[in-house]
GROMACS .gro file of C-alpha atoms in nm:
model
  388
    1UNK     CA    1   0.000   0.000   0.000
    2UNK     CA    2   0.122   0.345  -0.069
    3UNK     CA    3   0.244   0.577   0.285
    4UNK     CA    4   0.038   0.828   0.401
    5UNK     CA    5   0.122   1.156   0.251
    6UNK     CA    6   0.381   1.366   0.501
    7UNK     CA    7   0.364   1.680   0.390
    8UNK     CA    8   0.079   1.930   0.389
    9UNK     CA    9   0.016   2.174   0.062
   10UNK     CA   10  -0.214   2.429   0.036
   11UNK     CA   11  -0.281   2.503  -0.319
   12UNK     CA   12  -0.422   2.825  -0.357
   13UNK     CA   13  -0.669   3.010  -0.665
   14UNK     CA   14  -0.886   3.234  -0.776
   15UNK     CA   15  -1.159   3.002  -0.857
   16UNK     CA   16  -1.125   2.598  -0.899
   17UNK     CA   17  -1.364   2.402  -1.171
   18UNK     CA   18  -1.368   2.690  -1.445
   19UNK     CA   19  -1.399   2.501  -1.779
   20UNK     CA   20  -1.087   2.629  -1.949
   21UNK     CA   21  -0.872   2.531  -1.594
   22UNK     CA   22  -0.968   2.207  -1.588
   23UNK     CA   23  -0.531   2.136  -1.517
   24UNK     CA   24  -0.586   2.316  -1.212
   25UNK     CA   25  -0.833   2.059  -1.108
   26UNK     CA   26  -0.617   1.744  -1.200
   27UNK     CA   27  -0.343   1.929  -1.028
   28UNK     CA   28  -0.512   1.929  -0.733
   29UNK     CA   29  -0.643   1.562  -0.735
   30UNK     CA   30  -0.333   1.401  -0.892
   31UNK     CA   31  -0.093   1.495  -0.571
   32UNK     CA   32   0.040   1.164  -0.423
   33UNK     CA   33   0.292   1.273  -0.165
   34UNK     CA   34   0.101   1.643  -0.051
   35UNK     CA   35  -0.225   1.641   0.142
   36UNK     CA   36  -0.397   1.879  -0.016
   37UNK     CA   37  -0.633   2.196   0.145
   38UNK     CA   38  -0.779   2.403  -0.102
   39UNK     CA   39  -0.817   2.768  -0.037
   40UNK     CA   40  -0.998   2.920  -0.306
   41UNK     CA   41  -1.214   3.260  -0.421
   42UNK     CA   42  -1.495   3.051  -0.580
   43UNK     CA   43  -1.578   2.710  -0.615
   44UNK     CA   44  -1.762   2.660  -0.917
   45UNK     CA   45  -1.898   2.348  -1.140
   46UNK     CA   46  -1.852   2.124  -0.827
   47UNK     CA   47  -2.066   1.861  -0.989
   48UNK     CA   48  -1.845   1.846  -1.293
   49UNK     CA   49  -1.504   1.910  -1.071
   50UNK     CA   50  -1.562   1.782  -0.762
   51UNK     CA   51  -1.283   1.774  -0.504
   52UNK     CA   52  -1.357   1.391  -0.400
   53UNK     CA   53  -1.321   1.529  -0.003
   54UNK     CA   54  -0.989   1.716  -0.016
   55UNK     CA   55  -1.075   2.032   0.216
   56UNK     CA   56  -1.149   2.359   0.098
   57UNK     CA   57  -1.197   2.704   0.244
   58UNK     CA   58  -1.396   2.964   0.027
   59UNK     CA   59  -1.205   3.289   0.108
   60UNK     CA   60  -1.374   3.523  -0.131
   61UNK     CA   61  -1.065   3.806  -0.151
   62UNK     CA   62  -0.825   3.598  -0.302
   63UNK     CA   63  -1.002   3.648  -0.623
   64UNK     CA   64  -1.229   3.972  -0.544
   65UNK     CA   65  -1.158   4.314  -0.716
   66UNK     CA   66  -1.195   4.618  -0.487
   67UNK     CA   67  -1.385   4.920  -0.536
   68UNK     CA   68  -1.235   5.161  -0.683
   69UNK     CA   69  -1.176   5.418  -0.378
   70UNK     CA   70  -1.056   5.108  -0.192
   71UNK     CA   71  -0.803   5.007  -0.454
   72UNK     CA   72  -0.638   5.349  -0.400
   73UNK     CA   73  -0.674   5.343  -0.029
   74UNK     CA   74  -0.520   4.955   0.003
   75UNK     CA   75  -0.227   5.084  -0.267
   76UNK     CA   76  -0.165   5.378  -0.052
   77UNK     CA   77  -0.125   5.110   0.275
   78UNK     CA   78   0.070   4.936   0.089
   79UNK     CA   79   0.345   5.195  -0.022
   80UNK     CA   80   0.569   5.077   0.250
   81UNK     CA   81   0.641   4.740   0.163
   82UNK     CA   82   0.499   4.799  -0.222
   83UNK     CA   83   0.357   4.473  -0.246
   84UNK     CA   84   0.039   4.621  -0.403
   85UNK     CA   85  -0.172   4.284  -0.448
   86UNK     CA   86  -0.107   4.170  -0.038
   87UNK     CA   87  -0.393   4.021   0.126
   88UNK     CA   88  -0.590   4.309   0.354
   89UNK     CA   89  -0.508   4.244   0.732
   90UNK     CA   90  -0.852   4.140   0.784
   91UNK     CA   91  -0.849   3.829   0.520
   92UNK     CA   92  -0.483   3.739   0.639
   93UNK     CA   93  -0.640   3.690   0.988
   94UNK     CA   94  -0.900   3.468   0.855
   95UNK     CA   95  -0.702   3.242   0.610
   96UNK     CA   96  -0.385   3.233   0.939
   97UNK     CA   97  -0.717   3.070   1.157
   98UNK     CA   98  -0.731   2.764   0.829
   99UNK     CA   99  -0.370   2.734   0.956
  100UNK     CA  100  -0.439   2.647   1.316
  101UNK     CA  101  -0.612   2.341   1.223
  102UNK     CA  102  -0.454   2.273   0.878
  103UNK     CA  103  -0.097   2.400   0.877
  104UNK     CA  104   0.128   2.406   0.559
  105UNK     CA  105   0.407   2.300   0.500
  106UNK     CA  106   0.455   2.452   0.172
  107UNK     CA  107   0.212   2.676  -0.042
  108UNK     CA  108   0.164   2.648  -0.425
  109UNK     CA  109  -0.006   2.989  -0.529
  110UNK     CA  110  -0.183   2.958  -0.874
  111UNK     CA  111  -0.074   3.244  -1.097
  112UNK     CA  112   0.179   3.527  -1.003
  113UNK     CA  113  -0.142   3.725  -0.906
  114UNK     CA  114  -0.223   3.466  -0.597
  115UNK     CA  115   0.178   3.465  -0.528
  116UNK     CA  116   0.191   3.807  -0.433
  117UNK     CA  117  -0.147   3.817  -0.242
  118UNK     CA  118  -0.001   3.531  -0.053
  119UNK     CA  119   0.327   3.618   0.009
  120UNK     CA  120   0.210   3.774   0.319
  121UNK     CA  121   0.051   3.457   0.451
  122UNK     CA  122   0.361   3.287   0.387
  123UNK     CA  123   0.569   3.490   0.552
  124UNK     CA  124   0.334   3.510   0.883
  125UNK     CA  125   0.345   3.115   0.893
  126UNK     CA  126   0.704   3.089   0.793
  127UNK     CA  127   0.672   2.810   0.524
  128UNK     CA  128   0.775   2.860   0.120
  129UNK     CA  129   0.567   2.964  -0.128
  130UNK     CA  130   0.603   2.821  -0.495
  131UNK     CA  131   0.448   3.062  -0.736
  132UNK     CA  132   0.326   2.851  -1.054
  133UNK     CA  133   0.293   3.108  -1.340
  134UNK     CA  134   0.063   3.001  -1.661
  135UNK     CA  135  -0.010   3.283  -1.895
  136UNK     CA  136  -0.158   3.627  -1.882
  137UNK     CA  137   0.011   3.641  -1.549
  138UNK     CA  138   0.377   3.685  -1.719
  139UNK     CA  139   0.268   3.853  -2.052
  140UNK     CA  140  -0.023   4.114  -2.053
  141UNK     CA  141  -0.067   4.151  -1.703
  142UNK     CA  142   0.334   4.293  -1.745
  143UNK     CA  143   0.187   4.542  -1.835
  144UNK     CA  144  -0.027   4.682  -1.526
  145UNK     CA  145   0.210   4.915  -1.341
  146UNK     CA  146   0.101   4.817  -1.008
  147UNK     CA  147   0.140   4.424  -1.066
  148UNK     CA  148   0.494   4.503  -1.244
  149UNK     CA  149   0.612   4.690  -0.955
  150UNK     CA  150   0.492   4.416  -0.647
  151UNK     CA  151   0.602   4.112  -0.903
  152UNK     CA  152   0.990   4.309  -0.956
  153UNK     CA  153   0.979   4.407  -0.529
  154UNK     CA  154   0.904   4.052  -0.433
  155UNK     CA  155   0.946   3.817  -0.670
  156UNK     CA  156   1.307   3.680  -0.516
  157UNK     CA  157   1.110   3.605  -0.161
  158UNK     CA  158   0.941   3.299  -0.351
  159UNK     CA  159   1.107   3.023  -0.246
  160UNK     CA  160   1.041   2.854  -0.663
  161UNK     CA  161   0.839   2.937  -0.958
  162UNK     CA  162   0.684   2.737  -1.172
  163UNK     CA  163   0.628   2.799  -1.539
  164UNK     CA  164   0.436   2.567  -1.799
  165UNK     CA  165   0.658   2.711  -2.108
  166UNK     CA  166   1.008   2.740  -2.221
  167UNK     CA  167   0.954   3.121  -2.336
  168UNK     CA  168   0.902   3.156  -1.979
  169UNK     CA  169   1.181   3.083  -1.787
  170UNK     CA  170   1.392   3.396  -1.872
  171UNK     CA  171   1.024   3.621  -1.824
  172UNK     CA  172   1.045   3.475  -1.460
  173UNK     CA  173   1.440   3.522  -1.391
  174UNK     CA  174   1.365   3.895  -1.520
  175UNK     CA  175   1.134   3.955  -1.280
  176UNK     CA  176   1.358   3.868  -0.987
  177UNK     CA  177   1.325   3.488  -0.951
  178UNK     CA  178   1.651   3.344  -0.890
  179UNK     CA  179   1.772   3.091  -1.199
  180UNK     CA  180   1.792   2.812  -0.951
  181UNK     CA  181   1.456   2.803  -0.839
  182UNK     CA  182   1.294   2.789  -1.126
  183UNK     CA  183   1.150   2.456  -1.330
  184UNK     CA  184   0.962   2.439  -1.653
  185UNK     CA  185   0.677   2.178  -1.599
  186UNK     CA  186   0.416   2.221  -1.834
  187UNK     CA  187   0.029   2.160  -1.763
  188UNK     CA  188   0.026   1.812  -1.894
  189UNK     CA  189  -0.266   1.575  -1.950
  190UNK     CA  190  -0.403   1.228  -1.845
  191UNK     CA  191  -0.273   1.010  -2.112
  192UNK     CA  192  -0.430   0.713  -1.965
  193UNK     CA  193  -0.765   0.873  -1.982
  194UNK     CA  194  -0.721   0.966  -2.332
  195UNK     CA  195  -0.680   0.696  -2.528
  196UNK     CA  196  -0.557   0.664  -2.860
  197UNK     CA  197  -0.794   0.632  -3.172
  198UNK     CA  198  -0.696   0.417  -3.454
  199UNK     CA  199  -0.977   0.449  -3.642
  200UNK     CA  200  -1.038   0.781  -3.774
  201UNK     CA  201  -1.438   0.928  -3.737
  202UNK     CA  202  -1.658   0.839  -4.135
  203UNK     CA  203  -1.775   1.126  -4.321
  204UNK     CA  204  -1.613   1.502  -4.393
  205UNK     CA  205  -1.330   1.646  -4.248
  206UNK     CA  206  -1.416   1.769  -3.941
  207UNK     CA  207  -1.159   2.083  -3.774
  208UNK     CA  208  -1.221   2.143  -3.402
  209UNK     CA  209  -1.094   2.385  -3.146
  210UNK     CA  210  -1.157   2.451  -2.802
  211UNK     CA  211  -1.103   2.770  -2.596
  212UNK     CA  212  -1.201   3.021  -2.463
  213UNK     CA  213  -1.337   3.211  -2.750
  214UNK     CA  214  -1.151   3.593  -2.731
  215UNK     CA  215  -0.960   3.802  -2.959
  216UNK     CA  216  -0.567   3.646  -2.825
  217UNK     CA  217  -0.691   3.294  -2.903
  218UNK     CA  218  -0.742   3.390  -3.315
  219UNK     CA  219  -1.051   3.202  -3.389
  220UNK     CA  220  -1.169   3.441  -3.681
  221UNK     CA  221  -0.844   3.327  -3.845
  222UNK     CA  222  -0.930   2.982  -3.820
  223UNK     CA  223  -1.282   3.057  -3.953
  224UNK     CA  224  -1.109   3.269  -4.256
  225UNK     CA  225  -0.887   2.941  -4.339
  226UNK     CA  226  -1.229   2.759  -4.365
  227UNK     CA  227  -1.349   3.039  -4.605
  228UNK     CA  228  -1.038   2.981  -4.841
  229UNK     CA  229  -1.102   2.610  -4.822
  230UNK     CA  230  -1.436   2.627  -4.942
  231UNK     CA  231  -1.365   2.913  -5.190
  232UNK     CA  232  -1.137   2.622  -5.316
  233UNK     CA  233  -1.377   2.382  -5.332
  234UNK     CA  234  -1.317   2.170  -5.031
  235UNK     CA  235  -1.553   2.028  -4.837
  236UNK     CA  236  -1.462   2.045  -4.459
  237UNK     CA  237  -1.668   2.121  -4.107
  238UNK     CA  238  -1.566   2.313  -3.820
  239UNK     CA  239  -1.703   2.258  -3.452
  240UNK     CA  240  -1.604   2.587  -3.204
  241UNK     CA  241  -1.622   2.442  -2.866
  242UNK     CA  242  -1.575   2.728  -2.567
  243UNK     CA  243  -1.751   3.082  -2.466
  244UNK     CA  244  -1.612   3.406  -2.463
  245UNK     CA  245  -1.652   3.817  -2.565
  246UNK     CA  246  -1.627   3.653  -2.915
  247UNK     CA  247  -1.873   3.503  -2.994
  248UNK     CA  248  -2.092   3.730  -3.104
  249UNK     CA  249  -1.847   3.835  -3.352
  250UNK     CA  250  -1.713   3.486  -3.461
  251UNK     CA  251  -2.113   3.423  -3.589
  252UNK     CA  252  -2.099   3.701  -3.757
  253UNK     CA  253  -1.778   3.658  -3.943
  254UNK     CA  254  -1.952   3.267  -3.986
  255UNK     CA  255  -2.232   3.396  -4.149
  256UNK     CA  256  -2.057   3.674  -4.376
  257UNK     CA  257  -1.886   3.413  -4.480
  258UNK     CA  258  -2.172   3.205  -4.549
  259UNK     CA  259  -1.991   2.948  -4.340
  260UNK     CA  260  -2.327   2.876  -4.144
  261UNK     CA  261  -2.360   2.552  -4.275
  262UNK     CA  262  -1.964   2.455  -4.264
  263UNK     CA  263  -1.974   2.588  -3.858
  264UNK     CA  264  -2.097   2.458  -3.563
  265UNK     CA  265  -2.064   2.669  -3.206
  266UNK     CA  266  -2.083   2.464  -2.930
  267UNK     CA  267  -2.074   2.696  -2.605
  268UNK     CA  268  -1.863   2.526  -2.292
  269UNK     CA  269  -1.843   2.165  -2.234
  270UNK     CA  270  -1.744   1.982  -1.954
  271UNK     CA  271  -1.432   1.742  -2.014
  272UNK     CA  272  -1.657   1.448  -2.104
  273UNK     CA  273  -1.806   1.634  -2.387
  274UNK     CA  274  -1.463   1.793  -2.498
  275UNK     CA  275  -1.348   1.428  -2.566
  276UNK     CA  276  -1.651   1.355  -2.720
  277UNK     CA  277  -1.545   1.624  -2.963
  278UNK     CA  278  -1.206   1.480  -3.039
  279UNK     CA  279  -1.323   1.145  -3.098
  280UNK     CA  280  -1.557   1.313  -3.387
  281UNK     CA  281  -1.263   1.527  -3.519
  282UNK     CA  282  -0.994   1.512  -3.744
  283UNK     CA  283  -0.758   1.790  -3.671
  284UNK     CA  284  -0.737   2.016  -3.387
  285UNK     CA  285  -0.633   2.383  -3.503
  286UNK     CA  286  -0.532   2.686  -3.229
  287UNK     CA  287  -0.495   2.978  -3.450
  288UNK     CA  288  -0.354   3.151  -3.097
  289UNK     CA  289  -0.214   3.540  -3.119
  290UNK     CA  290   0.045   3.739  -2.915
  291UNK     CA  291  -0.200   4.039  -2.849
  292UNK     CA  292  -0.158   4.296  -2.582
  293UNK     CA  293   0.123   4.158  -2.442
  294UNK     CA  294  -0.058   3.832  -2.398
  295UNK     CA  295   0.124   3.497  -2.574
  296UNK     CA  296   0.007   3.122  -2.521
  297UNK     CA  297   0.140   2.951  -2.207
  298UNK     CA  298   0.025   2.593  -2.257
  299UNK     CA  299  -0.249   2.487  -2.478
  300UNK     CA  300  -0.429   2.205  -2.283
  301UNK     CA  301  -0.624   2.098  -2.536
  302UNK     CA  302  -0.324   2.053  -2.806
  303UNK     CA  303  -0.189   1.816  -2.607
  304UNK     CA  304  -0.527   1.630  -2.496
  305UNK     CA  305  -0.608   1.620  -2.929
  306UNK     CA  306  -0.251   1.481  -2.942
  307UNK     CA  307  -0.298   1.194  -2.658
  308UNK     CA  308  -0.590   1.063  -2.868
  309UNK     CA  309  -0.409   1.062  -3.172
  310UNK     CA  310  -0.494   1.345  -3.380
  311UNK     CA  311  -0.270   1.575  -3.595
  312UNK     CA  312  -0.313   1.938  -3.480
  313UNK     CA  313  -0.237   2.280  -3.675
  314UNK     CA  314  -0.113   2.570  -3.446
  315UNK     CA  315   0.029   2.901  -3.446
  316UNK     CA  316   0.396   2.974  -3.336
  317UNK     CA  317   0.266   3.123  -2.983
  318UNK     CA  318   0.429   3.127  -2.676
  319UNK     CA  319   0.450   2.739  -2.531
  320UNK     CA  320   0.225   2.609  -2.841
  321UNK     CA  321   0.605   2.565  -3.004
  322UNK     CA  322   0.743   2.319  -2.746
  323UNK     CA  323   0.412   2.121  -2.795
  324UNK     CA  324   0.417   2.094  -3.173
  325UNK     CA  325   0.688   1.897  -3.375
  326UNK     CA  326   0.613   2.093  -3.694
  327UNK     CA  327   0.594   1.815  -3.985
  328UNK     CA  328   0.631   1.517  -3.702
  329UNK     CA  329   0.324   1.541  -3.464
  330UNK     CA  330   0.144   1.846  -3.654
  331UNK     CA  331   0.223   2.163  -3.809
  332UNK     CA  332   0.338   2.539  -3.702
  333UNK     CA  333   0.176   2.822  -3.879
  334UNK     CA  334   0.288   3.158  -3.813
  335UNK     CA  335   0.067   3.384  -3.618
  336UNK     CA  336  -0.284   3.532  -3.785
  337UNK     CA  337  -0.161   3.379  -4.139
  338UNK     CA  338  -0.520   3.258  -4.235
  339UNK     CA  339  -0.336   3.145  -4.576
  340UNK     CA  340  -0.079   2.902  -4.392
  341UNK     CA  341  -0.354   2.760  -4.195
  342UNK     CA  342  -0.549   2.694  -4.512
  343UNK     CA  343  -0.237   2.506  -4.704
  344UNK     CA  344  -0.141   2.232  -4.411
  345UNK     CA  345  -0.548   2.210  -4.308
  346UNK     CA  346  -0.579   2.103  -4.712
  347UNK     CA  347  -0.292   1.869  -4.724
  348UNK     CA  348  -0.480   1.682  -4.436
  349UNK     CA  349  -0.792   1.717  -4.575
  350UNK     CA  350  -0.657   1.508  -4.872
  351UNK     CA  351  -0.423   1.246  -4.682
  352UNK     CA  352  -0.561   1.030  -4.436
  353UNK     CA  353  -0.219   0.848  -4.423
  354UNK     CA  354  -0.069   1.200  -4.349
  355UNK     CA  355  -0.284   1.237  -4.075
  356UNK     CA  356  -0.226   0.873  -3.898
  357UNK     CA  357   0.101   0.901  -3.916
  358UNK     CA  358   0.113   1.310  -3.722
  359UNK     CA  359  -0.162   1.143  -3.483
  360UNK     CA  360   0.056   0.901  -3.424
  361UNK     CA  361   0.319   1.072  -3.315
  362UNK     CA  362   0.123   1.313  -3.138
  363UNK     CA  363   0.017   1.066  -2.921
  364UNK     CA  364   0.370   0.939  -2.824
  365UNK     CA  365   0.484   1.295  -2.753
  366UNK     CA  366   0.196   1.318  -2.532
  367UNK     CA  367   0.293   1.022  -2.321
  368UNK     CA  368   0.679   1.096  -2.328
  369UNK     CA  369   0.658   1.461  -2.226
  370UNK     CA  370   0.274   1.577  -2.108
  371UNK     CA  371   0.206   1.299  -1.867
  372UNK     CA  372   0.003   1.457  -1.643
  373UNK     CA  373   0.126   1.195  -1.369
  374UNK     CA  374   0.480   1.224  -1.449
  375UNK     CA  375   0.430   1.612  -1.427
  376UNK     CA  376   0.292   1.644  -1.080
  377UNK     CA  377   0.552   1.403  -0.962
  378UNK     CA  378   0.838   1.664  -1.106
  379UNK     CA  379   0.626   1.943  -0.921
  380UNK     CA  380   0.590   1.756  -0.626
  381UNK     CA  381   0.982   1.693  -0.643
  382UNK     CA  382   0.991   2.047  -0.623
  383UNK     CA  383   0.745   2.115  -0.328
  384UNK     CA  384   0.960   1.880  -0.161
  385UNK     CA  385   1.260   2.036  -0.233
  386UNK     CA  386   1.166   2.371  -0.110
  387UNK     CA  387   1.005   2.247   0.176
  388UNK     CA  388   1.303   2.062   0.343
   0.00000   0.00000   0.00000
């Protein structure tokens, strides 16, 4: 039988079970040597991510904005120490009474946001803090003076960082994160629970992605590669799984395009439905754009097409290029060229054999290097390390 876990970790978040965060939620469940207490903003989808009894404490400030006048008035509390995200002294008292009865020994704070909130906690209960960086949190948000300043204070006191992409690691040593404690562990995903599909779905080529549907992930120039294909004479479907500020917009471009009949929008689905999707697809595209300072950290659902064997078209953002073996296990188009994403989605389109052999690959990729198992054991090699 496996030993009791002998180390407490307190992974910490804005919100746990939000659709496109569902590696936050394996995260969580897939630690074998940490007892996990999850301290949280929101809880949310519990039905679809439940926690299977792990503890959690709802402590609504960890993702709450403040009103305005009590932004300015926390900032100017703050000027002292210029750590202009810490926890309020009123929600540090109530998250040090979880410790009495659940004490750390190490905390992992999701995003550099949460990091910085919790440094403070930290600090009061004298245990590390690992901040695990994803995405927005070491691109656009850069770009927010006040998050720049606390991340360039404070950033050294972490005891590690975590980022999921290789364009990351010198993003975090710039900050003030020394080289040492730093790893690169991407997101991964369950391999095991993905399994590979020989046979490919009967009838048209079918294109699928999944995300959250905004302007940085570049579905209209997925949806414009469709256009060329059909002005071209191929015949080829499209399902848009995910929600977003887009969509709106994405119908519209649909319809101008008189793609209504090529394009199917889907809205969020839970996991179960997401890998319904890939089992009815041929080729996963994720069109993503460095916009506003914000670049691709890890694209979950590359790698969870790739475990279940099929080729997937990308743009060269952010992580997207250490998940993509361009001409091996899928193909690398560069960013917003709707014309490049047309060309490789048409060579597909005509060669199944093509398409085996990328899914193929894909899928041994997946299990060599985005093993969601293998990943939280490196993380939880780091917890440990920090925590001796």
């Amino acid at each position: 039988m496996p030993s009791e876990p002998q180390r407490r970790a307190w992974v910490i978040a804005p919100q746990v079970g939000v659709d496109s965060q569902v590696w936050l939620w394996r995260q969580i469940l897939g630690l074998r040597r940490h007892r996990p207490t999850v301290i949280t903003g929101e809880w949310r989808n519990r039905d679809t991510f439940p926690l299977s009894g792990i503890p959690y404490h709802e402590v609504p400030a960890i993702r709450r904005s403040e009103v305005v006048w009590r932004r300015w008035l926390g900032r100017a509390r703050r000027v002292a120490h210029q750590n202009f995200l810490a926890i309020g002294e009123v929600d540090l008292r109530k998250i040090l009474t979880i410790a009495e009865a659940e004490p750390p020994d190490v905390i992992l704070a999701q995003f550099g946001h949460t990091a910085l909130r919790m440094l403070p906690v930290a600090e009061s209960l004298g245990v590390p803090l690992i901040a695990h960086f994803h995405g927005l949190d070491l691109s656009s948000s850069l770009r927010n003076r006040w998050y720049r300043w606390s991340l360039r204070r404070h950033a050294g006191r972490f005891a590690g960082a975590v980022v999921v992409g290789s364009h990351q690691v010198d993003r975090v040593i710039d900050v003030g994160v020394r080289p040492d404690r730093v790893r690169l562990i991407p997101c991964g995903v369950p391999t095991t629970e993905l399994p590979y599909r020989q046979h490919e779905p009967e009838g048209p080529i079918r294109f699928l992605t999944v995300g959250r549907l905004e302007a940085w992930k570049g579905i209209h120039v997925a949806i414009e590669a469709l256009r060329i294909l059909r002005s071209e004479g191929v015949v080829a479907f499209m399902d848009i799984v995910g929600d977003g500020s887009q969509l709106e917009v994405l119908r519209a471009q649909s319809d101008a395009a008189g793609l209504s009949d090529r394009i199917t929008f889907w809205g969020s689905r839970t996991p179960d439905q997401v890998r319904s999707h890939l089992r009815a697809s041929h080729v996963l595209l994720q069109p993503s754009l460095t916009l506003n300072g914000w670049d691709e950290g890890f694209g979950i659902s590359v790698t969870e097409a790739a475990a279940t064997g099929l080729p997937v078209v990308v743009s060269r953002s952010g992580g997207l290029v250490d998940q993509v073996d361009d001409g091996v296990t899928g193909f690398l188009c560069p960013e917003g060229d709707a014309r490049a994403f047309a060309d490789r989605m048409n060579r597909l389109c005509d060669d199944a054999s093509l398409r085996q052999r990328l899914g193929l690959a894909a899928r041994r990729q997946a299990e060599q290097k985005f093993d969601t198992a293998r990943l939280i054991a490196q993380l939880e090699d780091f917890l440990d390390t920090t925590a001796e």
